[in-house]
Amino acid sequence: ELLDWLFASEDPVVYVAYGTIVSKFLPGAFVSRVVEALDGGSWRVIMVVPDFLQKHVPSGLPPDRWRIESFAPQADILRCERTRCFISHCGANSTMEAMACGVPLVC
């Protein structure tokens, strides 16, 4: 279903994921600020947010522009030509996957 969503529009996609370890230590305010910063742009967003932090995601995000997931197939998302930016903690695996797929990283 997520991959279908990726191809449902020609708009570029920003992928946000901070890894399983780092995500355990993110404050809720950080999650809501990332959403606020990215909302309303000309891009769509896939953001991986652990279940315990999803209460900090603002309500009312348009489902055609936003996907909030507790898990996402990162390699598949990064291989998709619509993915234009990866906001990450820049761990070794995430960095290597992004580089291999040619997706710019924001750390």
Short mmCIF file of C-alpha atoms in Angstrom, two decimals:
data_model
loop_
_atom_site.label_atom_id
_atom_site.label_comp_id
_atom_site.label_asym_id
_atom_site.label_seq_id
_atom_site.Cartn_x
_atom_site.Cartn_y
_atom_site.Cartn_z
CA GLU A 1 0.00 0.00 0.00
CA LEU A 2 2.81 2.45 0.81
CA LEU A 3 4.54 1.79 -2.49
CA ASP A 4 1.23 2.36 -4.30
CA TRP A 5 1.00 5.73 -2.51
CA LEU A 6 4.52 6.59 -3.71
CA PHE A 7 3.49 6.15 -7.33
CA ALA A 8 0.03 7.76 -6.97
CA SER A 9 1.42 11.23 -7.70
CA GLU A 10 4.24 12.79 -9.71
CA ASP A 11 5.11 15.11 -6.81
CA PRO A 12 8.51 14.64 -5.16
CA VAL A 13 8.71 12.77 -1.87
CA VAL A 14 10.67 13.66 1.26
CA TYR A 15 11.43 10.61 3.37
CA VAL A 16 12.00 11.16 7.12
CA ALA A 17 13.41 8.38 9.30
CA TYR A 18 15.74 8.47 12.27
CA GLY A 19 16.47 4.77 12.71
CA THR A 20 15.25 2.36 15.34
CA ILE A 21 17.78 3.30 18.02
CA VAL A 22 17.77 7.10 17.64
CA SER A 23 13.96 7.20 17.38
CA LYS A 24 13.68 5.81 20.90
CA PHE A 25 15.26 9.00 22.24
CA LEU A 26 13.49 11.65 20.15
CA PRO A 27 11.37 14.09 22.16
CA GLY A 28 7.77 14.46 21.09
CA ALA A 29 8.30 18.16 20.38
CA PHE A 30 10.92 17.23 17.78
CA VAL A 31 8.39 15.11 15.89
CA SER A 32 5.78 17.87 15.85
CA ARG A 33 8.36 20.47 14.74
CA VAL A 34 9.51 18.33 11.82
CA VAL A 35 5.89 17.97 10.71
CA GLU A 36 5.32 21.72 11.03
CA ALA A 37 8.47 22.46 9.02
CA LEU A 38 7.53 20.14 6.15
CA ASP A 39 3.78 20.70 6.00
CA GLY A 40 2.40 22.78 3.16
CA GLY A 41 5.25 22.27 0.70
CA SER A 42 5.02 21.10 -2.89
CA TRP A 43 6.28 17.67 -1.82
CA ARG A 44 4.70 14.66 -0.18
CA VAL A 45 6.16 13.21 3.01
CA ILE A 46 6.71 9.71 4.35
CA MET A 47 7.72 9.97 7.99
CA VAL A 48 8.60 7.00 10.16
CA VAL A 49 7.45 7.63 13.72
CA PRO A 50 7.44 4.94 16.42
CA ASP A 51 4.00 4.13 17.80
CA PHE A 52 4.76 5.72 21.19
CA LEU A 53 5.54 9.08 19.51
CA GLN A 54 2.63 9.17 17.06
CA LYS A 55 0.51 11.10 19.57
CA HIS A 56 2.84 14.06 18.87
CA VAL A 57 2.01 14.11 15.16
CA PRO A 58 -0.44 16.97 14.56
CA SER A 59 -3.87 15.82 13.44
CA GLY A 60 -5.43 16.78 10.14
CA LEU A 61 -2.50 16.03 7.85
CA PRO A 62 -3.84 15.40 4.33
CA PRO A 63 -3.45 11.68 3.54
CA ASP A 64 -2.60 12.40 -0.09
CA ARG A 65 0.42 14.46 1.09
CA TRP A 66 1.45 12.63 4.28
CA ARG A 67 2.13 9.06 5.37
CA ILE A 68 3.01 8.51 9.02
CA GLU A 69 4.31 4.97 9.43
CA SER A 70 5.72 3.00 12.36
CA PHE A 71 7.82 1.04 9.84
CA ALA A 72 8.66 1.63 6.20
CA PRO A 73 10.60 -0.36 3.58
CA GLN A 74 13.48 2.11 3.47
CA ALA A 75 15.43 0.56 0.59
CA ASP A 76 12.30 0.49 -1.62
CA ILE A 77 11.48 4.10 -0.77
CA LEU A 78 15.01 5.27 -1.49
CA ARG A 79 15.07 3.39 -4.82
CA CYS A 80 11.91 5.16 -5.97
CA GLU A 81 12.66 7.97 -8.43
CA ARG A 82 10.08 10.18 -6.70
CA THR A 83 12.12 10.22 -3.46
CA ARG A 84 14.17 13.40 -3.70
CA CYS A 85 15.38 13.92 -0.12
CA PHE A 86 16.06 11.78 2.95
CA ILE A 87 16.00 13.48 6.36
CA SER A 88 17.91 11.11 8.61
CA HIS A 89 20.14 10.66 11.64
CA CYS A 90 22.77 9.62 9.05
CA GLY A 91 23.66 6.31 10.62
CA ALA A 92 25.95 4.04 8.61
CA ASN A 93 23.22 1.92 7.00
CA SER A 94 20.95 4.85 6.15
CA THR A 95 23.86 6.80 4.69
CA MET A 96 25.04 3.89 2.55
CA GLU A 97 21.51 3.16 1.28
CA ALA A 98 20.92 6.81 0.38
CA MET A 99 24.28 7.09 -1.36
CA ALA A 100 23.68 3.87 -3.31
CA CYS A 101 20.31 5.23 -4.48
CA GLY A 102 21.56 8.75 -5.18
CA VAL A 103 19.18 10.39 -2.71
CA PRO A 104 20.48 13.56 -0.98
CA LEU A 105 20.65 13.43 2.81
CA VAL A 106 19.78 16.06 5.37
CA CYS A 107 21.17 15.18 8.78
#
